[in-house]
mmCIF file of C-alpha atoms in Angstrom:
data_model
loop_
_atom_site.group_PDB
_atom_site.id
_atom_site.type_symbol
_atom_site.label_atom_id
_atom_site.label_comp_id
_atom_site.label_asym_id
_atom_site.label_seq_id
_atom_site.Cartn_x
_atom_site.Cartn_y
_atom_site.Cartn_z
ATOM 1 C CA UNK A 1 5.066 15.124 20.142
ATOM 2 C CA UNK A 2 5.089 11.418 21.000
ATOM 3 C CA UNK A 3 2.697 10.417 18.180
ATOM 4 C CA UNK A 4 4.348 12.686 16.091
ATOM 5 C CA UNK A 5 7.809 10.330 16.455
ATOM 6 C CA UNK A 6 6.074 7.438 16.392
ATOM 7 C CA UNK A 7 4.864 8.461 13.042
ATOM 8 C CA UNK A 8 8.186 9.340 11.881
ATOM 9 C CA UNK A 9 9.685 6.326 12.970
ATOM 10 C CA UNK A 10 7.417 4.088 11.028
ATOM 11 C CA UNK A 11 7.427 6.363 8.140
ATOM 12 C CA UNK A 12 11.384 5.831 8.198
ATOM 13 C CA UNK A 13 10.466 2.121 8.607
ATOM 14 C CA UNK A 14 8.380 1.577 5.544
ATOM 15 C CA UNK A 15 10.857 3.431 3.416
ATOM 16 C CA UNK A 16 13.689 1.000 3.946
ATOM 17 C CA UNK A 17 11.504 -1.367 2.928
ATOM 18 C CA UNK A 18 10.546 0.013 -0.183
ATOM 19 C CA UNK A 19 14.050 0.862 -0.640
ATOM 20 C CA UNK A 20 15.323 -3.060 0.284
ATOM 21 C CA UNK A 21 12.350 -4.595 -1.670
ATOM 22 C CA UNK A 22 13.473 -2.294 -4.877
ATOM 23 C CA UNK A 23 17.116 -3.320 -4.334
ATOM 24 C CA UNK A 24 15.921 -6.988 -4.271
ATOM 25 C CA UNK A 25 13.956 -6.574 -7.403
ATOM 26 C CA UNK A 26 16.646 -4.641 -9.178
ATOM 27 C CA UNK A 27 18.858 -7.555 -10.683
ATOM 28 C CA UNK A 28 21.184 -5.888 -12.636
ATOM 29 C CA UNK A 29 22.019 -3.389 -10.006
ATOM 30 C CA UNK A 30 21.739 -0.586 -12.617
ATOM 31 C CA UNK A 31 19.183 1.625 -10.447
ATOM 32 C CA UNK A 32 16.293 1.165 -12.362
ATOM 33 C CA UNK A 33 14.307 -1.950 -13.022
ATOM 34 C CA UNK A 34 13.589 -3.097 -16.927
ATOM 35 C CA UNK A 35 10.171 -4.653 -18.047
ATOM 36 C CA UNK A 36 11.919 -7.961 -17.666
ATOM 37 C CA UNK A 37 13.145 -7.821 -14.530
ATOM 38 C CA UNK A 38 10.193 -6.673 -12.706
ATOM 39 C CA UNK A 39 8.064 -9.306 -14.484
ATOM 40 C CA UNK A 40 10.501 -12.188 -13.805
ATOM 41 C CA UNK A 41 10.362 -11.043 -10.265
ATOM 42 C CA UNK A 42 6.788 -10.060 -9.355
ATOM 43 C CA UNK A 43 6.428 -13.716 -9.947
ATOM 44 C CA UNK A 44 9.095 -14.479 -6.830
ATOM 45 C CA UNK A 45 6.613 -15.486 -3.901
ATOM 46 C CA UNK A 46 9.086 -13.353 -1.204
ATOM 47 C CA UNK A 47 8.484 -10.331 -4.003
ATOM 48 C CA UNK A 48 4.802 -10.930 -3.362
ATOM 49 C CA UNK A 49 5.204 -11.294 0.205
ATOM 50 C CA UNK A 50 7.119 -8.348 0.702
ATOM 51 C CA UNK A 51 4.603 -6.313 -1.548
ATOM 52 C CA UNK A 52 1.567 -7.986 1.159
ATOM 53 C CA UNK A 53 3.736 -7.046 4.060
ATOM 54 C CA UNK A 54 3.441 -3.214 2.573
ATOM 55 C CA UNK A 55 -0.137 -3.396 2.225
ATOM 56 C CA UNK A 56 -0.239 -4.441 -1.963
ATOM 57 C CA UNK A 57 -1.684 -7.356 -2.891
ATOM 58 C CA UNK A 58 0.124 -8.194 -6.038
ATOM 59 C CA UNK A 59 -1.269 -11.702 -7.317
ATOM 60 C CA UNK A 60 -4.738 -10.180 -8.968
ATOM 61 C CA UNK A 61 -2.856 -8.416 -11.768
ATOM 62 C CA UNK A 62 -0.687 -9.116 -14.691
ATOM 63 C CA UNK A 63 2.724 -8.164 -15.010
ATOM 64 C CA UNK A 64 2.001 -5.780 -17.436
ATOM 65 C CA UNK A 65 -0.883 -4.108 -15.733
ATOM 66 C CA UNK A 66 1.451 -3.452 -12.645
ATOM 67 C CA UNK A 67 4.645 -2.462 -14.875
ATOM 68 C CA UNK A 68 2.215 0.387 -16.134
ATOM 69 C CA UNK A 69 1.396 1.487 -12.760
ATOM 70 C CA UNK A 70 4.713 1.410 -11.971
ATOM 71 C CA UNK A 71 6.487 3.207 -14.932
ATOM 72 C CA UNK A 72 5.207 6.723 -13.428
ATOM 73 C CA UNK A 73 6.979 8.654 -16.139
ATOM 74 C CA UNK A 74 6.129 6.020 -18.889
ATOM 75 C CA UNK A 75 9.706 5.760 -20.053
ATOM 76 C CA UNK A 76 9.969 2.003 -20.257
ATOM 77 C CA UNK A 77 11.523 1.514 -16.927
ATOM 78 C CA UNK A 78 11.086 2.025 -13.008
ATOM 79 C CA UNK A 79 13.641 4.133 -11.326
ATOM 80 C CA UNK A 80 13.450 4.236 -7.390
ATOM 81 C CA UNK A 81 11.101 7.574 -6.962
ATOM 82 C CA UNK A 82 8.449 6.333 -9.198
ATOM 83 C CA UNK A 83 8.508 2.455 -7.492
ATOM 84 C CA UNK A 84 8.065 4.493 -4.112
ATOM 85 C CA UNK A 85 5.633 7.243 -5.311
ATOM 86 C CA UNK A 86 3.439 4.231 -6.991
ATOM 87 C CA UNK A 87 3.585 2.112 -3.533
ATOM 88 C CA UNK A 88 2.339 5.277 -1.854
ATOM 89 C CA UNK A 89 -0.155 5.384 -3.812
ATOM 90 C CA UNK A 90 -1.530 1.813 -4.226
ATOM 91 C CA UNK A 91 -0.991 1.815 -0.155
ATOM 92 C CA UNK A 92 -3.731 3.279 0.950
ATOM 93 C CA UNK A 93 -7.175 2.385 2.099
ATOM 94 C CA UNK A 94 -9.490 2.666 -0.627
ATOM 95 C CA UNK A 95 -12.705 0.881 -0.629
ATOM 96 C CA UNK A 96 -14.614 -1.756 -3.044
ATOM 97 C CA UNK A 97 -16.987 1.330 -3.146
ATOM 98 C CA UNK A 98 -14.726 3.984 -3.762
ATOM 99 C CA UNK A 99 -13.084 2.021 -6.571
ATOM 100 C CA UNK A 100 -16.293 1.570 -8.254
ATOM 101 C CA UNK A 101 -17.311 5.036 -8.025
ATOM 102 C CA UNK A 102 -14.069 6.069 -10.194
ATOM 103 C CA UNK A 103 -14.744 3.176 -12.401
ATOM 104 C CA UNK A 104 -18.302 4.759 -12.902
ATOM 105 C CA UNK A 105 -17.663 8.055 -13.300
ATOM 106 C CA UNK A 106 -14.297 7.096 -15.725
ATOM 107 C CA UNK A 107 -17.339 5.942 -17.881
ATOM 108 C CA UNK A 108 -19.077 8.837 -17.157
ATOM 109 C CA UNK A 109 -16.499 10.861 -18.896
ATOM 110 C CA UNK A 110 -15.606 8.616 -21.275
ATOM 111 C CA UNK A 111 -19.263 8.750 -22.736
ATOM 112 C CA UNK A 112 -19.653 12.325 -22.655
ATOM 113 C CA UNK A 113 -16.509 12.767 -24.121
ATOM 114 C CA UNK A 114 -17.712 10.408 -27.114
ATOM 115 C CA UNK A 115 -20.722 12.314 -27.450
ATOM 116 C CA UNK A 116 -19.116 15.343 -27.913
ATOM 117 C CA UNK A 117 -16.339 14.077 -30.479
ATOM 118 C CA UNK A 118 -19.721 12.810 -32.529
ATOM 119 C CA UNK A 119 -21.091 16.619 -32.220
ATOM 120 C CA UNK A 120 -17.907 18.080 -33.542
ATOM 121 C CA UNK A 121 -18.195 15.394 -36.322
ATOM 122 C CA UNK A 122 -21.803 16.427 -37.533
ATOM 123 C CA UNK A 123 -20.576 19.947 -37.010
ATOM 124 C CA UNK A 124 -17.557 20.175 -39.145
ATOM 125 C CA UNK A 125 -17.741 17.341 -41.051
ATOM 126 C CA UNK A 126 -14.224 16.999 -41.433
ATOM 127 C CA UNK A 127 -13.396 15.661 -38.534
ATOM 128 C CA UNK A 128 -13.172 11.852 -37.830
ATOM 129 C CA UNK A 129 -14.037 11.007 -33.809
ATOM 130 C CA UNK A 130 -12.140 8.297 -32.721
ATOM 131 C CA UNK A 131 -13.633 5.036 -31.588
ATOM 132 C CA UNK A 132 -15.567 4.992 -28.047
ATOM 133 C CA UNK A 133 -12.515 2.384 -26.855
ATOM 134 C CA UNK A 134 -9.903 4.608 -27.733
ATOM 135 C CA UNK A 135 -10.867 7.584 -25.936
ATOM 136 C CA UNK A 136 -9.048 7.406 -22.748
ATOM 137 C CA UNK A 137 -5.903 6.027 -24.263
#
């Protein structure tokens, strides 16, 4: 039962911060943060600091990559759930290894599905397989 407050407790903790750090991010004060605004202020150093102090290390990506990452429900803009849901997700311990193993099996995919778009080309003739790059778009 102890553990289980403790938990709790810092649970409660790191949402505030998410919360505060969107708030400090969020400009205009309109609730959701534009492509501008989040670029102009993943720049800020404190931004950065706050994102290390949350376990994110934010300096080895564009702006763009992380806006993407960001925008869960790709409608040009970050609301609150999606800037905490995307934190929760970038926050936890994945490995060098376990990143590479996506990476490789991503290309995995990615080649089989190729392989099979060129099968349904010689097949049917009509249809046109889109280029290797585009296939996870």
């Amino acid at each position: 039962l102890h553990q289980r407050a403790g938990q709790y407790l810092r649970r409660r903790r790191w949402v505030k911060e998410v919360v505060k750090l969107f708030a400090k991010m969020d400009i205009s004060a309109e609730g959701d943060l534009s492509y501008e605004e989040f670029a102009a202020e993943i720049q800020d150093e404190r931004v950065q600091e706050c994102f290390r102090h949350l376990g994110i290390n934010v300096e080895n990506h564009t702006a763009d990559e992380l806006f993407e990452l960001f925008d869960v429900d790709e409608d040009g803009k970050i609301d609150p759930h999606s800037f905490e849901q995307a934190i929760r997700q970038f926050h936890g311990a994945a490995r060098s290894i376990d990143v590479y193993k996506l990476r490789r099996d991503t290309q995995k995919i990615s080649k089989q599905l190729y392989a099979l778009s060129h099968a349904l080309a010689d097949q049917h003739g009509h249809y046109e397989p889109p280029p290797h790059n585009d296939l996870l778009e």
